[in-house]
XYZ file of C-alpha atoms in Angstrom:
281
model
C -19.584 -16.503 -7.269
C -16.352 -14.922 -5.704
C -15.386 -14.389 -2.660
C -16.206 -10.916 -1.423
C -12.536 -8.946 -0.388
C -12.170 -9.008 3.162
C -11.850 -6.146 5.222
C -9.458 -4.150 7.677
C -10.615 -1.658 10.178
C -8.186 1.050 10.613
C -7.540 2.885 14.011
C -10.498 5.627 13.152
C -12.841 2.657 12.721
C -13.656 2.736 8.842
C -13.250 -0.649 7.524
C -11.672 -0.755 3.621
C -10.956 -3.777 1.769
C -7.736 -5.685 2.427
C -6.645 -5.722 -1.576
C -6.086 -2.465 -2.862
C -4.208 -0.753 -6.106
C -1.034 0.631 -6.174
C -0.058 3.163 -9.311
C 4.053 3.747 -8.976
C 5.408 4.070 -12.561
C 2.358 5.067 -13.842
C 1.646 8.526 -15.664
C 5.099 8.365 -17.188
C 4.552 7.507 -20.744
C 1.532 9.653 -22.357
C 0.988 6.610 -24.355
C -0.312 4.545 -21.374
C -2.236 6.828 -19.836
C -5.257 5.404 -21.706
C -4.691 1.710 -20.278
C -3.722 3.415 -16.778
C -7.045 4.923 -16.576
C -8.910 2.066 -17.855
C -7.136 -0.273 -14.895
C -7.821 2.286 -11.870
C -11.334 2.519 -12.976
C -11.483 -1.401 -12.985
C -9.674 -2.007 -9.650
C -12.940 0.014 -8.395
C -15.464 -2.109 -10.698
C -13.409 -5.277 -8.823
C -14.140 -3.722 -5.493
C -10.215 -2.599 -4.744
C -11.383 0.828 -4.216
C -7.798 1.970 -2.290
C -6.623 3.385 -4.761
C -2.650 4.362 -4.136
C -0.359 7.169 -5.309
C 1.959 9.729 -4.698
C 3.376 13.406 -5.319
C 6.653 11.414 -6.609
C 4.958 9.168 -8.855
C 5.947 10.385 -12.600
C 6.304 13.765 -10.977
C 2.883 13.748 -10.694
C 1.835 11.970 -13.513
C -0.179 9.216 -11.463
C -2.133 11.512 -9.525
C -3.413 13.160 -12.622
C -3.902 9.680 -13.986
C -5.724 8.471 -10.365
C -7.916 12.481 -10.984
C -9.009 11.256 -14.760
C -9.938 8.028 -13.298
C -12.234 9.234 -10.796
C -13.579 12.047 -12.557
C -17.180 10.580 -11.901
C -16.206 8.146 -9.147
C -14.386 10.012 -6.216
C -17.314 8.572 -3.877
C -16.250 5.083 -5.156
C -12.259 5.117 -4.278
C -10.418 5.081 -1.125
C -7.818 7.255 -2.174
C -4.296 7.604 -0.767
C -1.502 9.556 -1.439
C 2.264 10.846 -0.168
C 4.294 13.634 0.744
C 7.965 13.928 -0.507
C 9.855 13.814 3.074
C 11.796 17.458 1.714
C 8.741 18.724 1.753
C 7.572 17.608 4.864
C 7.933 20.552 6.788
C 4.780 22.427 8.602
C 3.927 24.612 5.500
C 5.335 22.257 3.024
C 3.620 19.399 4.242
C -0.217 21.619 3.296
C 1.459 22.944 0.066
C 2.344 19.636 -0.978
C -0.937 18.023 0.070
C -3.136 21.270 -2.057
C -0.970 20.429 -4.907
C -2.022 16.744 -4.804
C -5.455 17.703 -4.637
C -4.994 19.725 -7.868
C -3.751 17.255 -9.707
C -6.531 14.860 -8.403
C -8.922 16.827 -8.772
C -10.754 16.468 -5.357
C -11.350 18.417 -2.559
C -9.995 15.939 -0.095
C -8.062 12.517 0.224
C -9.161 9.572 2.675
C -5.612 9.020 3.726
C -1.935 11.239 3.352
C 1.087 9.600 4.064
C 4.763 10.727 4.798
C 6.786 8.554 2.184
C 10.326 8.162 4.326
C 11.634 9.328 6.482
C 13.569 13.033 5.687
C 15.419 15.799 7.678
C 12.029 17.511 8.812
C 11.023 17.238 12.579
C 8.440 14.597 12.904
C 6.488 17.059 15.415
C 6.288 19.925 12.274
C 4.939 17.032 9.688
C 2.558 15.535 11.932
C 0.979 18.860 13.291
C 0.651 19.925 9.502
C -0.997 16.622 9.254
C -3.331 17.150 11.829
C -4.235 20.711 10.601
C -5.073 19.008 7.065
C -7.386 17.167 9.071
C -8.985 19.214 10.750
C -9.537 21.604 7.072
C -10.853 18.130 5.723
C -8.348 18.177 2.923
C -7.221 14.896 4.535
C -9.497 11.812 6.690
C -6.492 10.180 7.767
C -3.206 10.330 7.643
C -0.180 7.764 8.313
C 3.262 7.180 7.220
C 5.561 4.647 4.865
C 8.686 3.311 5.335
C 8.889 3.281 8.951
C 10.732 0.929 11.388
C 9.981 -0.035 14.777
C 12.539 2.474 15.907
C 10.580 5.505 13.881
C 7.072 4.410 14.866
C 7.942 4.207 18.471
C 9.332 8.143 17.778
C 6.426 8.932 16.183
C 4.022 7.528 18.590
C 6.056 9.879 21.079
C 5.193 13.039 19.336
C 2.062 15.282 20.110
C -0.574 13.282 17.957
C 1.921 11.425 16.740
C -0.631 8.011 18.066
C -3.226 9.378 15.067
C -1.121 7.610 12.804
C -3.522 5.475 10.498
C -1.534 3.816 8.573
C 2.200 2.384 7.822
C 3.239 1.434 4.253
C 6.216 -0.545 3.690
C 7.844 -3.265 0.938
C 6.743 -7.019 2.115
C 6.414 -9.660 -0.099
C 7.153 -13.588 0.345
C 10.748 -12.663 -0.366
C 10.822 -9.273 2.013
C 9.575 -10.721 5.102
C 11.492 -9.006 7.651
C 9.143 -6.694 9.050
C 7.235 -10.135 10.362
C 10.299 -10.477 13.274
C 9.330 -7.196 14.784
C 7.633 -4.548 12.861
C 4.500 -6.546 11.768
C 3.847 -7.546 15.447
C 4.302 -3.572 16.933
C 2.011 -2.531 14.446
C -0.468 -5.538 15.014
C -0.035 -4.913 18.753
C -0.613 -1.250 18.185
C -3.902 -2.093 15.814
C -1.843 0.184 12.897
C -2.566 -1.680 9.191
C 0.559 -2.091 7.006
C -0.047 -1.881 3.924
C 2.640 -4.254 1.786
C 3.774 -2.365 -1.143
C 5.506 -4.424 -4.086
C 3.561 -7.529 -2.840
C 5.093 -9.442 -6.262
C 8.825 -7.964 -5.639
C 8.122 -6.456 -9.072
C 7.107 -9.734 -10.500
C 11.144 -10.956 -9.799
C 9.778 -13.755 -7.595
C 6.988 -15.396 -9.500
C 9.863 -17.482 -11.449
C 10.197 -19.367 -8.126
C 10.114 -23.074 -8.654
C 8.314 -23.549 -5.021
C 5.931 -20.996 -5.594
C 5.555 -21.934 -9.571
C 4.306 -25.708 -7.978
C 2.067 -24.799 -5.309
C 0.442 -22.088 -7.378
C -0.098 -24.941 -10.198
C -1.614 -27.068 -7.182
C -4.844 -24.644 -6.744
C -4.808 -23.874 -10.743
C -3.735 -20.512 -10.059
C -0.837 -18.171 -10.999
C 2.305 -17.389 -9.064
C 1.454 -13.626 -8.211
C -2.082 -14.683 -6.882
C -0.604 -17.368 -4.835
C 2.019 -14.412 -3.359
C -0.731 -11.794 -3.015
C -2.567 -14.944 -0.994
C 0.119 -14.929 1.294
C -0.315 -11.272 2.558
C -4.144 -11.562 2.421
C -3.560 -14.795 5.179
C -1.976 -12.411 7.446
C -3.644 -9.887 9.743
C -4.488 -6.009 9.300
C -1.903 -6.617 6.158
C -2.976 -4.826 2.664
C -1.390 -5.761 -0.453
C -1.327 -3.360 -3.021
C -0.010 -4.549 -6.695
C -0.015 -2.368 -9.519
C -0.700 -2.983 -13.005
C -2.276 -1.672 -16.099
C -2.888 -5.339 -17.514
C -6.569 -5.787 -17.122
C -6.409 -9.351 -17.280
C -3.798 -9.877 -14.382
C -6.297 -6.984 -12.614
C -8.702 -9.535 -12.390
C -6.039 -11.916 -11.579
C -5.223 -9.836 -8.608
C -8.764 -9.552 -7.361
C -9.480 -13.724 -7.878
C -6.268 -14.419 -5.534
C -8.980 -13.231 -2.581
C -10.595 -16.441 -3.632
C -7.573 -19.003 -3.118
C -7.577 -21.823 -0.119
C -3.949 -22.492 0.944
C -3.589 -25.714 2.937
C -1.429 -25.398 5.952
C 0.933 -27.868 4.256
C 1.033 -25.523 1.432
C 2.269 -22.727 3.442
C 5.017 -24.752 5.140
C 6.199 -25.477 1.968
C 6.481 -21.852 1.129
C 7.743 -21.046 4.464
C 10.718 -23.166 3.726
C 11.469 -21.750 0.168
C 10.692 -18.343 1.587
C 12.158 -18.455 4.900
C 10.985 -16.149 7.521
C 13.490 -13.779 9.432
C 15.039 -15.494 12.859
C 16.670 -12.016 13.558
C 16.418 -8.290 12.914
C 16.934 -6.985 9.669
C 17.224 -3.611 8.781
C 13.731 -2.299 6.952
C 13.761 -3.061 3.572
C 12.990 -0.232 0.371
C 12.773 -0.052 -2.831
């Protein structure tokens, strides 16, 4: 029997599972789209019903993958997608969001994020937010790609403190955001939800993490998604259309890392003595 996927709460009090399914890259090959369907509806079979995409993804392309996907299973899914910051403006902002839901093919999505920062006033982007909101095109909304610096300017914004939600790229080789980010938005009881949790699969040739991961008769990438399931209000979300690695994915929920373990990692991975500027990809 496996472990059941823990759970965060976020701010508005809903709890959602702390593994969830991320779908950059996908819908931009019509000759995938079969297997890309096929894995979204299994990360919601597996219980990873946050189900991640964006306006930006394949131009679209994923959302209308995520929309075929849910067809009969909107109820099931967590869904979650992003605004291009150029169109983050008031009334680009609710065009962009309406054309998401097109492509989805729902009326509404659980959470809307602001994907980086752009040149639009926070203020505008976060009062079309809240407008959204209150329409019920959008539950919750929340940001990506923000640094302590940009959450502390959003916080001082009118319902700029609604913010749900911050996305960024953390993984066992990105762990900056643990000096100063991960603790402000711990403090602050925001979720950050680690994007790239594999580093695009680049790390998972590490010898350290190739040994330990042999250690608990496991793979690299569920020993690394392990790592950001250990820490607090933290939600991986790796993408992939493999169904077997999928599975992989949702059996890493199920891994025991001794202490001894982790310090080895620590020191192969070493985490951040000092700021570092946010990292993207």
């Amino acid at each position: 029997m496996h472990d059941a996927i823990p759970t965060v709460t976020l701010p508005g009090g809903e709890e959602v599972p702390s593994l969830g399914f991320g779908t950059w890259m996908m819908g931009e090959d019509r000759s995938a789209a079969k297997a890309e369907v096929d894995a979204v509806r299994l990360a919601l079979d597996l219980g990873m019903k946050i189900i991640d995409t964006a306006e930006m993804y394949g131009e679209g392309g994923a959302e209308r993958i995520v929309g075929e996907a849910l067809k009969d299973r909107r109820e099931n899914a967590f869904l979650v997608s992003k605004v291009l910051p150029w169109n983050a403006s008031y009334d680009g902002t609710i065009k962009a969001c309406h054309a998401s839901l097109d492509r989805l093919g729902t009326d509404h999505l659980d959470l809307y994020l602001l994907h980086w920062r752009g040149e639009h006033p926070l203020d505008d982007t976060v009062a079309a937010m809240e407008e959204l909101k209150a329409a019920g095109r959008i539950r919750a909304w929340g940001v990506s790609n923000f640094d302590v610096d940009d959450m502390e300017e959003l916080f001082s914004v009118a319902d700029g403190k609604n913010c749900a939600v911050n996305q960024v790229l953390y993984n066992l080789s990105r762990r900056g955001i643990e000096f100063d980010l991960l603790p402000w938005c711990q403090e602050h009881e925001i979720p950050v939800m680690a994007y790239s949790p594999i580093e695009q699969g680049r790390i998972l040739r590490h010898p350290e993490l190739a040994h330990v991961a042999k250690a608990y008769q496991a793979t690299p990438a569920q020993v690394a998604l392990a790592f950001l399931l250990e820490r607090e209000s933290v939600i991986p979300i790796p993408k992939t259309s493999n169904l077997r690695r999928l599975q992989e994915n949702r059996d890493a929920v199920d891994l025991d890392i001794s202490d001894e373990d982790w310090a080895r990692l620590d020191a192969a991975f070493p985490p951040p003595a000092r700021k570092v500027p946010l990292a993207m990809l």
